[in-house]
Amino acid sequence: MKIRNALVATTALCAASAVSAADLEVTHWWTSGGEAAAVAEFAKAFNAIEGNNWVDGAIAGGGGTARPVIVSRIIGGDPMHATQLNHGRQAEELVEAGLMLDLTDIAEEGGWRDIVHPVSLLDSCTLDGKIYCVPVNIHSWQWIWLSHKAYEDAGVDVPTNWDEFVAAAPALEAAGKVPLAMGQQSWQSSGAFGVLNVAIGGVDLWKQVNVDKNAEAAASPEMAEVFQAAADARLLSAGSNVSDWNQATAMVINGEAGGQIMGDWAQGEFAVAEKVAGEDYSCLPGLGVNEIISTAGDAFYFPKQDDPEIEAAQKELAKLLLSKEVQVNFNLKKGSLPVRGDVDLAAANDCMKKGLEILAAGNIMPSGDQVLSPDTQGQIEDLMVEFWNDTSITAEDAQARYADIIANAD
Ligand code: BGC
């Protein structure tokens, strides 16, 4: 993995040194079909302005691979001109170290506090009153994606909630299907656990643990039920031998698997495969138990450069990312919700409409990226991937280790 990262970093370095003044190297981890289609909208809009050139620095392997490359380039004095990160605490230390461009002037000029909704997205870009990033979307983890073909082949109804999903699993297995598609990377195991936590334990329990860092809540009987549900879910995913999240989504698209717990970026894959929400697949927010979305997502940061021309181009890109047209074109392909409410989303599909309704009703919660430090997130991810892949670790053992992590969390 280290060698691979080094190779990716070297490739990106060559690209960076080949650019001229108005060329911007932009790093991100959007490499699946849907993600690539979405980020192409950003590039198209930027390149449409005379003299601009988007130098694409896609890093394969997902956020878990890309983030260390991005952070080490910035710390190591080889910053890209712009980069995706999840809005929240991932860039906290980089901002504190003075490595990121302050965008407060253009944010005030553009009235970002009035147009970004919910404004908590902008708060996650703010440190000591200054704004350091542009939120570009709202992505929520709180979904399960279901394959109509898989359930039809198995002769059972498409589930409408988590209990029905679990009850339908034997029929799927009898039909040679994997009930729950899961990629093997740690962020995926941890993400799925978080979704089960909210659906089974409720959002208040999730907040006690993740926002208040209450170790007693993490060790509580209510949380034990969540761990038991996760232990049951890991058995349902036993036949899912894929690594990347979009490979797991492909299993749902092809009807090899019943469902996948995954963020709404999965929608981008269904769109590329020309599948129709409500006909070919269903989506259940909050696993059909409690409809809520987390206001996670992506933001763009602009590492400081000692070059006024580059800085001007960085700010131009920052403004563009929030423009109405770019917000609509990008988010329709990405499967995420726009960060501004004053845009025309007539083209939204059924799943996106559900997300918009939940947002309008104010049923939102923060994301783990917003409330936990990257270090704590990493510890939880390590535990979850181990638990998910090793059935000799009991729900009780995993819960005890989890409560320890929460006791020391920041
Ligand atoms: C990002 C999404 C991305 C997903 C999978 C998440 O961290 O917020 O934009 O699609 O990772 O790559």
Short mmCIF file of C-alpha atoms and ligand atoms in Angstrom, two decimals:
data_model
loop_
_atom_site.label_atom_id
_atom_site.label_comp_id
_atom_site.label_asym_id
_atom_site.label_seq_id
_atom_site.Cartn_x
_atom_site.Cartn_y
_atom_site.Cartn_z
CA MET A 1 0.00 0.00 0.00
CA LYS A 2 2.82 2.39 0.86
CA ILE A 3 4.46 1.79 -2.50
CA ARG A 4 1.17 2.36 -4.25
CA ASN A 5 0.67 5.65 -2.38
CA ALA A 6 4.16 6.74 -3.28
CA LEU A 7 3.48 6.00 -6.93
CA VAL A 8 0.24 7.93 -6.88
CA ALA A 9 1.99 10.83 -5.15
CA THR A 10 4.83 10.81 -7.69
CA THR A 11 2.40 10.84 -10.61
CA ALA A 12 0.54 13.73 -9.04
CA LEU A 13 3.85 15.54 -8.45
CA CYS A 14 4.79 15.31 -12.14
CA ALA A 15 1.38 16.67 -13.07
CA ALA A 16 1.83 19.53 -10.61
CA SER A 17 5.23 20.58 -11.86
CA ALA A 18 4.02 20.59 -15.47
CA VAL A 19 1.30 23.19 -14.89
CA SER A 20 1.38 26.87 -15.79
CA ALA A 21 -0.08 29.85 -13.92
CA ALA A 22 -3.79 29.37 -14.58
CA ASP A 23 -3.69 25.60 -14.42
CA LEU A 24 -5.03 24.16 -11.20
CA GLU A 25 -4.19 20.69 -10.05
CA VAL A 26 -7.20 19.33 -8.18
CA THR A 27 -7.00 16.16 -6.12
CA HIS A 28 -9.98 14.00 -5.15
CA TRP A 29 -10.93 10.34 -4.77
CA TRP A 30 -13.80 10.29 -7.23
CA THR A 31 -12.86 7.40 -9.48
CA SER A 32 -16.01 5.24 -9.75
CA GLY A 33 -18.21 5.69 -12.84
CA GLY A 34 -20.73 7.96 -11.14
CA GLU A 35 -18.07 9.94 -9.30
CA ALA A 36 -16.01 10.52 -12.45
CA ALA A 37 -19.11 11.73 -14.30
CA ALA A 38 -19.87 14.16 -11.47
CA VAL A 39 -16.39 15.64 -11.08
CA ALA A 40 -16.23 16.12 -14.85
CA GLU A 41 -18.97 18.73 -14.35
CA PHE A 42 -16.63 20.76 -12.13
CA ALA A 43 -13.82 20.49 -14.65
CA LYS A 44 -16.12 21.45 -17.53
CA ALA A 45 -17.37 24.57 -15.73
CA PHE A 46 -13.86 25.65 -14.72
CA ASN A 47 -12.39 25.06 -18.18
CA ALA A 48 -15.23 27.03 -19.76
CA ILE A 49 -13.62 30.19 -18.35
CA GLU A 50 -10.92 31.45 -20.69
CA GLY A 51 -7.39 30.62 -19.59
CA ASN A 52 -8.36 28.05 -16.98
CA ASN A 53 -7.21 24.46 -17.04
CA TRP A 54 -8.39 21.81 -14.56
CA VAL A 55 -5.52 19.34 -14.07
CA ASP A 56 -7.23 16.28 -12.73
CA GLY A 57 -5.47 14.60 -9.79
CA ALA A 58 -7.81 11.66 -9.16
CA ILE A 59 -6.43 9.25 -6.57
CA ALA A 60 -7.78 5.70 -6.79
CA GLY A 61 -8.59 3.51 -3.79
CA GLY A 62 -11.17 5.61 -1.94
CA GLY A 63 -10.87 8.26 0.75
CA GLY A 64 -8.89 5.99 3.07
CA THR A 65 -6.09 5.83 0.50
CA ALA A 66 -6.39 9.34 -0.87
CA ARG A 67 -6.52 11.37 2.34
CA PRO A 68 -3.05 10.39 3.63
CA VAL A 69 -1.59 11.21 0.19
CA ILE A 70 -3.34 14.58 0.12
CA VAL A 71 -2.35 15.49 3.68
CA SER A 72 1.27 14.41 3.30
CA ARG A 73 1.68 16.42 0.10
CA ILE A 74 0.37 19.53 1.83
CA ILE A 75 2.51 19.04 4.92
CA GLY A 76 5.50 18.02 2.82
CA GLY A 77 5.58 21.29 0.88
CA ASP A 78 4.15 19.93 -2.38
CA PRO A 79 0.57 21.20 -2.16
CA MET A 80 -1.96 20.73 -4.94
CA HIS A 81 -3.98 23.83 -5.81
CA ALA A 82 -7.33 22.49 -4.64
CA THR A 83 -8.49 19.32 -3.00
CA GLN A 84 -11.58 17.43 -1.97
CA LEU A 85 -11.87 16.41 1.67
CA ASN A 86 -14.94 15.57 3.71
CA HIS A 87 -16.20 18.67 5.42
CA GLY A 88 -15.73 18.38 9.10
CA ARG A 89 -12.56 17.87 11.05
CA GLN A 90 -10.28 16.25 8.46
CA ALA A 91 -8.45 19.48 7.62
CA GLU A 92 -8.45 20.91 11.15
CA GLU A 93 -4.72 20.45 11.74
CA LEU A 94 -3.80 21.73 8.27
CA VAL A 95 -5.81 24.89 8.88
CA GLU A 96 -4.29 25.33 12.35
CA ALA A 97 -0.83 24.99 10.81
CA GLY A 98 -1.65 27.92 8.48
CA LEU A 99 -1.40 25.81 5.32
CA MET A 100 -4.84 26.51 3.86
CA LEU A 101 -6.10 29.55 1.98
CA ASP A 102 -8.50 31.77 3.90
CA LEU A 103 -11.67 32.19 1.81
CA THR A 104 -13.49 34.56 4.19
CA ASP A 105 -13.37 37.53 1.80
CA ILE A 106 -15.11 35.74 -1.08
CA ALA A 107 -17.47 33.97 1.33
CA GLU A 108 -18.63 37.32 2.72
CA GLU A 109 -18.81 38.90 -0.71
CA GLY A 110 -20.89 35.97 -2.01
CA GLY A 111 -23.14 35.82 1.07
CA TRP A 112 -22.27 32.16 1.68
CA ARG A 113 -23.86 32.17 5.14
CA ASP A 114 -27.17 33.06 3.51
CA ILE A 115 -27.03 30.57 0.68
CA VAL A 116 -25.45 27.49 2.24
CA HIS A 117 -28.09 25.27 3.80
CA PRO A 118 -27.85 23.88 6.43
CA VAL A 119 -25.41 26.50 7.63
CA SER A 120 -23.71 23.84 9.78
CA LEU A 121 -21.92 22.84 6.55
CA LEU A 122 -20.24 26.22 6.51
CA ASP A 123 -19.54 26.03 10.24
CA SER A 124 -17.59 22.86 9.47
CA CYS A 125 -15.42 24.98 7.15
CA THR A 126 -14.89 27.65 9.78
CA LEU A 127 -12.11 27.98 12.31
CA ASP A 128 -11.73 31.00 14.59
CA GLY A 129 -14.33 32.85 12.54
CA LYS A 130 -12.55 32.34 9.21
CA ILE A 131 -13.79 30.18 6.33
CA TYR A 132 -11.38 27.71 4.77
CA CYS A 133 -13.50 25.52 2.52
CA VAL A 134 -16.43 25.40 0.14
CA PRO A 135 -19.00 22.68 0.89
CA VAL A 136 -20.12 21.27 -2.45
CA ASN A 137 -22.76 18.74 -1.45
CA ILE A 138 -24.66 16.97 1.28
CA HIS A 139 -23.95 13.28 1.31
CA SER A 140 -25.61 11.04 3.82
CA TRP A 141 -24.54 7.63 4.98
CA GLN A 142 -28.04 6.77 6.21
CA TRP A 143 -29.30 4.59 3.35
CA ILE A 144 -29.71 1.02 2.16
CA TRP A 145 -29.94 0.34 -1.60
CA LEU A 146 -32.04 -2.64 -2.68
CA SER A 147 -32.02 -4.66 -5.88
CA HIS A 148 -35.49 -5.38 -7.28
CA LYS A 149 -34.04 -8.10 -9.51
CA ALA A 150 -32.51 -9.97 -6.57
CA TYR A 151 -35.81 -10.07 -4.67
CA GLU A 152 -37.80 -10.92 -7.77
CA ASP A 153 -35.44 -13.83 -8.55
CA ALA A 154 -35.86 -15.03 -4.96
CA GLY A 155 -39.65 -14.72 -5.16
CA VAL A 156 -40.03 -12.33 -2.22
CA ASP A 157 -41.13 -8.73 -1.86
CA VAL A 158 -38.59 -5.96 -1.79
CA PRO A 159 -38.15 -5.14 1.92
CA THR A 160 -39.40 -1.83 3.26
CA ASN A 161 -37.32 -1.79 6.44
CA TRP A 162 -34.36 -3.44 8.16
CA ASP A 163 -36.42 -6.16 9.89
CA GLU A 164 -37.97 -7.20 6.58
CA PHE A 165 -34.51 -7.12 5.01
CA VAL A 166 -33.19 -9.56 7.62
CA ALA A 167 -36.32 -11.75 7.33
CA ALA A 168 -35.95 -11.97 3.52
CA ALA A 169 -32.28 -13.01 3.69
CA PRO A 170 -32.83 -16.80 3.77
CA ALA A 171 -34.91 -16.65 0.57
CA LEU A 172 -32.12 -14.71 -1.12
CA GLU A 173 -29.52 -17.18 0.08
CA ALA A 174 -31.64 -20.07 -1.21
CA ALA A 175 -31.65 -18.33 -4.60
CA GLY A 176 -27.85 -18.14 -4.55
CA LYS A 177 -27.65 -14.44 -3.71
CA VAL A 178 -25.66 -12.53 -1.14
CA PRO A 179 -28.15 -10.74 1.12
CA LEU A 180 -25.86 -7.85 2.02
CA ALA A 181 -23.11 -6.60 -0.31
CA MET A 182 -20.13 -5.14 1.59
CA GLY A 183 -16.74 -3.95 0.44
CA GLN A 184 -13.83 -4.91 2.67
CA GLN A 185 -12.34 -1.48 3.39
CA SER A 186 -12.46 -0.23 6.96
CA TRP A 187 -14.39 2.98 6.24
CA GLN A 188 -17.17 0.85 4.74
CA SER A 189 -17.47 -1.43 7.79
CA SER A 190 -17.44 1.57 10.09
CA GLY A 191 -19.98 3.47 7.98
CA ALA A 192 -22.39 0.53 7.92
CA PHE A 193 -22.06 0.19 11.69
CA GLY A 194 -22.92 3.88 12.13
CA VAL A 195 -26.06 3.43 10.03
CA LEU A 196 -27.14 0.42 12.13
CA ASN A 197 -26.43 2.46 15.23
CA VAL A 198 -28.87 5.19 14.16
CA ALA A 199 -31.54 2.79 12.84
CA ILE A 200 -31.50 0.37 15.77
CA GLY A 201 -30.30 2.46 18.68
CA GLY A 202 -31.81 5.79 17.60
CA VAL A 203 -30.19 9.10 16.84
CA ASP A 204 -30.05 10.17 20.50
CA LEU A 205 -27.90 7.18 21.40
CA TRP A 206 -25.67 7.92 18.38
CA LYS A 207 -25.25 11.50 19.59
CA GLN A 208 -24.49 10.47 23.17
CA VAL A 209 -21.70 8.28 21.90
CA ASN A 210 -20.31 10.31 19.01
CA VAL A 211 -21.00 13.92 20.00
CA ASP A 212 -20.81 13.69 23.81
CA LYS A 213 -18.23 10.87 23.73
CA ASN A 214 -20.13 9.18 26.52
CA ALA A 215 -18.42 5.84 27.18
CA GLU A 216 -21.27 4.63 29.39
CA ALA A 217 -23.68 5.03 26.49
CA ALA A 218 -21.21 3.13 24.31
CA ALA A 219 -21.22 0.27 26.85
CA SER A 220 -25.01 0.37 27.43
CA PRO A 221 -27.53 -2.46 26.80
CA GLU A 222 -29.08 -0.32 24.02
CA MET A 223 -25.71 -0.25 22.28
CA ALA A 224 -25.38 -4.02 22.84
CA GLU A 225 -28.45 -4.43 20.59
CA VAL A 226 -26.67 -2.45 17.88
CA PHE A 227 -23.60 -4.67 18.16
CA GLN A 228 -25.81 -7.75 17.96
CA ALA A 229 -27.47 -6.41 14.80
CA ALA A 230 -24.02 -5.77 13.32
CA ALA A 231 -22.94 -9.31 14.23
CA ASP A 232 -26.04 -10.65 12.43
CA ALA A 233 -25.42 -8.36 9.46
CA ARG A 234 -21.84 -9.58 9.05
CA LEU A 235 -23.19 -13.10 8.51
CA LEU A 236 -25.47 -11.77 5.78
CA SER A 237 -22.46 -10.28 4.01
CA ALA A 238 -20.28 -13.38 4.28
CA GLY A 239 -20.37 -14.13 0.53
CA SER A 240 -19.43 -10.60 -0.48
CA ASN A 241 -15.79 -10.85 -1.54
CA VAL A 242 -15.28 -7.43 -3.02
CA SER A 243 -13.10 -4.58 -1.86
CA ASP A 244 -14.28 -1.27 -3.32
CA TRP A 245 -17.68 0.15 -2.41
CA ASN A 246 -18.73 0.47 -6.05
CA GLN A 247 -18.00 -3.22 -6.65
CA ALA A 248 -20.50 -3.94 -3.89
CA THR A 249 -22.96 -1.51 -5.51
CA ALA A 250 -22.45 -3.38 -8.80
CA MET A 251 -23.60 -6.58 -7.04
CA VAL A 252 -26.86 -4.83 -6.17
CA ILE A 253 -27.18 -3.39 -9.67
CA ASN A 254 -26.67 -6.85 -11.23
CA GLY A 255 -29.02 -8.57 -8.82
CA GLU A 256 -26.27 -10.73 -7.25
CA ALA A 257 -26.93 -9.12 -3.88
CA GLY A 258 -30.09 -7.97 -2.12
CA GLY A 259 -28.83 -4.70 -0.74
CA GLN A 260 -25.96 -2.51 0.35
CA ILE A 261 -25.75 -0.11 3.26
CA MET A 262 -23.94 2.81 1.69
CA GLY A 263 -23.99 6.56 1.39
CA ASP A 264 -26.04 8.20 -1.35
CA TRP A 265 -23.02 8.42 -3.65
CA ALA A 266 -24.21 4.89 -4.61
CA GLN A 267 -26.91 6.64 -6.65
CA GLY A 268 -24.29 7.81 -9.12
CA GLU A 269 -23.55 4.16 -9.99
CA PHE A 270 -27.23 3.33 -10.56
CA ALA A 271 -27.47 6.40 -12.79
CA VAL A 272 -24.46 5.41 -14.91
CA ALA A 273 -25.96 1.89 -15.24
CA GLU A 274 -29.21 3.60 -16.37
CA LYS A 275 -31.24 2.05 -13.55
CA VAL A 276 -34.42 3.76 -12.42
CA ALA A 277 -35.19 4.46 -8.76
CA GLY A 278 -38.47 2.85 -7.74
CA GLU A 279 -38.36 0.44 -10.72
CA ASP A 280 -34.96 -1.25 -10.70
CA TYR A 281 -33.91 -0.37 -7.20
CA SER A 282 -35.24 1.08 -3.98
CA CYS A 283 -33.58 3.20 -1.37
CA LEU A 284 -34.55 3.28 2.28
CA PRO A 285 -33.32 6.24 4.30
CA GLY A 286 -32.59 5.31 7.91
CA LEU A 287 -32.96 1.65 6.84
CA GLY A 288 -36.70 2.30 6.65
CA VAL A 289 -36.80 2.62 10.45
CA ASN A 290 -36.27 6.30 11.13
CA GLU A 291 -35.94 8.64 8.19
CA ILE A 292 -33.00 10.88 8.79
CA ILE A 293 -29.98 12.03 6.85
CA SER A 294 -26.56 12.98 8.09
CA THR A 295 -25.16 16.19 6.70
CA ALA A 296 -21.83 14.76 5.71
CA GLY A 297 -20.31 15.50 2.39
CA ASP A 298 -17.47 16.94 0.45
CA ALA A 299 -15.76 20.26 0.57
CA PHE A 300 -12.96 21.83 -1.40
CA TYR A 301 -9.92 23.26 0.32
CA PHE A 302 -7.26 25.36 -1.32
CA PRO A 303 -3.73 24.84 0.01
CA LYS A 304 -1.82 28.14 0.19
CA GLN A 305 0.44 28.96 -2.76
CA ASP A 306 2.87 31.81 -2.94
CA ASP A 307 1.50 33.06 -6.24
CA PRO A 308 -1.17 35.76 -6.63
CA GLU A 309 -2.28 34.47 -10.02
CA ILE A 310 -2.84 30.97 -8.70
CA GLU A 311 -4.61 32.39 -5.67
CA ALA A 312 -6.97 34.31 -7.94
CA ALA A 313 -7.72 31.13 -9.91
CA GLN A 314 -8.27 29.20 -6.66
CA LYS A 315 -10.84 31.76 -5.53
CA GLU A 316 -12.48 31.71 -8.94
CA LEU A 317 -12.90 27.95 -8.66
CA ALA A 318 -14.19 28.26 -5.10
CA LYS A 319 -16.94 30.66 -6.22
CA LEU A 320 -17.83 28.53 -9.21
CA LEU A 321 -18.36 25.41 -7.11
CA LEU A 322 -21.20 27.18 -5.30
CA SER A 323 -22.84 28.63 -8.40
CA LYS A 324 -26.39 27.45 -9.05
CA GLU A 325 -25.67 25.76 -12.36
CA VAL A 326 -22.64 23.85 -11.13
CA GLN A 327 -24.46 22.79 -7.96
CA VAL A 328 -27.31 21.27 -10.01
CA ASN A 329 -25.19 19.60 -12.70
CA PHE A 330 -22.70 18.14 -10.26
CA ASN A 331 -25.15 16.92 -7.62
CA LEU A 332 -27.56 15.28 -10.09
CA LYS A 333 -24.69 13.06 -11.23
CA LYS A 334 -23.14 12.60 -7.79
CA GLY A 335 -26.33 11.46 -6.05
CA SER A 336 -25.82 14.08 -3.36
CA LEU A 337 -28.00 17.03 -2.42
CA PRO A 338 -26.98 20.56 -3.34
CA VAL A 339 -25.81 22.81 -0.52
CA ARG A 340 -28.13 25.58 -1.63
CA GLY A 341 -31.90 25.42 -1.50
CA ASP A 342 -32.53 27.99 -4.24
CA VAL A 343 -31.78 25.72 -7.20
CA ASP A 344 -34.09 23.92 -9.61
CA LEU A 345 -34.11 20.19 -8.92
CA ALA A 346 -36.98 19.17 -11.19
CA ALA A 347 -34.71 16.44 -12.60
CA ALA A 348 -34.19 14.76 -9.20
CA ASN A 349 -35.04 11.05 -9.07
CA ASP A 350 -37.20 9.37 -6.40
CA CYS A 351 -34.34 8.76 -4.01
CA MET A 352 -32.97 12.28 -4.28
CA LYS A 353 -36.50 13.61 -3.73
CA LYS A 354 -36.76 11.56 -0.55
CA GLY A 355 -33.47 13.07 0.61
CA LEU A 356 -34.70 16.59 -0.18
CA GLU A 357 -37.94 16.00 1.74
CA ILE A 358 -36.07 14.74 4.78
CA LEU A 359 -33.78 17.76 4.60
CA ALA A 360 -36.75 20.13 4.28
CA ALA A 361 -38.39 18.50 7.31
CA GLY A 362 -35.19 19.19 9.25
CA ASN A 363 -34.53 15.53 10.06
CA ILE A 364 -30.80 15.90 9.99
CA MET A 365 -27.90 14.83 12.15
CA PRO A 366 -24.19 15.56 12.00
CA SER A 367 -21.77 13.17 10.36
CA GLY A 368 -18.96 11.33 12.12
CA ASP A 369 -16.51 13.49 10.13
CA GLN A 370 -17.94 16.57 11.80
CA VAL A 371 -17.80 15.37 15.39
CA LEU A 372 -14.91 12.91 15.72
CA SER A 373 -11.23 13.59 15.16
CA PRO A 374 -9.58 11.70 12.28
CA ASP A 375 -7.61 9.76 14.91
CA THR A 376 -10.73 8.54 16.72
CA GLN A 377 -12.41 7.78 13.38
CA GLY A 378 -9.37 5.71 12.41
CA GLN A 379 -9.51 3.67 15.62
CA ILE A 380 -13.21 2.94 15.13
CA GLU A 381 -12.62 1.98 11.50
CA ASP A 382 -9.84 -0.45 12.49
CA LEU A 383 -12.06 -2.10 15.08
CA MET A 384 -15.05 -2.35 12.76
CA VAL A 385 -13.21 -3.91 9.84
CA GLU A 386 -11.70 -6.48 12.19
CA PHE A 387 -15.08 -7.25 13.76
CA TRP A 388 -16.85 -7.42 10.43
CA ASN A 389 -14.32 -9.85 8.97
CA ASP A 390 -13.58 -12.07 11.95
CA THR A 391 -16.63 -13.84 13.34
CA SER A 392 -14.60 -15.11 16.32
CA ILE A 393 -14.82 -11.57 17.74
CA THR A 394 -18.09 -11.54 19.65
CA ALA A 395 -20.47 -8.61 19.79
CA GLU A 396 -19.60 -8.26 23.52
CA ASP A 397 -15.82 -8.12 22.87
CA ALA A 398 -16.23 -5.59 20.11
CA GLN A 399 -18.50 -3.44 22.27
CA ALA A 400 -15.99 -3.42 25.13
CA ARG A 401 -13.22 -2.28 22.78
CA TYR A 402 -15.52 0.33 21.27
CA ALA A 403 -16.41 1.75 24.69
CA ASP A 404 -12.68 2.11 25.40
CA ILE A 405 -12.15 4.04 22.20
CA ILE A 406 -15.06 6.35 23.05
CA ALA A 407 -13.71 6.86 26.58
CA ASN A 408 -10.53 8.29 25.03
CA ALA A 409 -12.12 9.94 22.02
CA ASP A 410 -11.60 13.56 20.98
C1 BGC B 1 -17.27 11.06 -0.19
C2 BGC B 1 -18.10 10.80 -1.43
C3 BGC B 1 -17.52 9.62 -2.18
C4 BGC B 1 -17.40 8.43 -1.27
C5 BGC B 1 -16.87 7.18 -1.95
C6 BGC B 1 -17.04 9.80 0.61
O1 BGC B 1 -16.11 10.06 1.60
O2 BGC B 1 -17.91 12.01 0.61
O3 BGC B 1 -18.14 11.93 -2.25
O4 BGC B 1 -18.33 9.35 -3.31
O5 BGC B 1 -16.52 8.76 -0.23
O6 BGC B 1 -15.72 7.41 -2.67
#
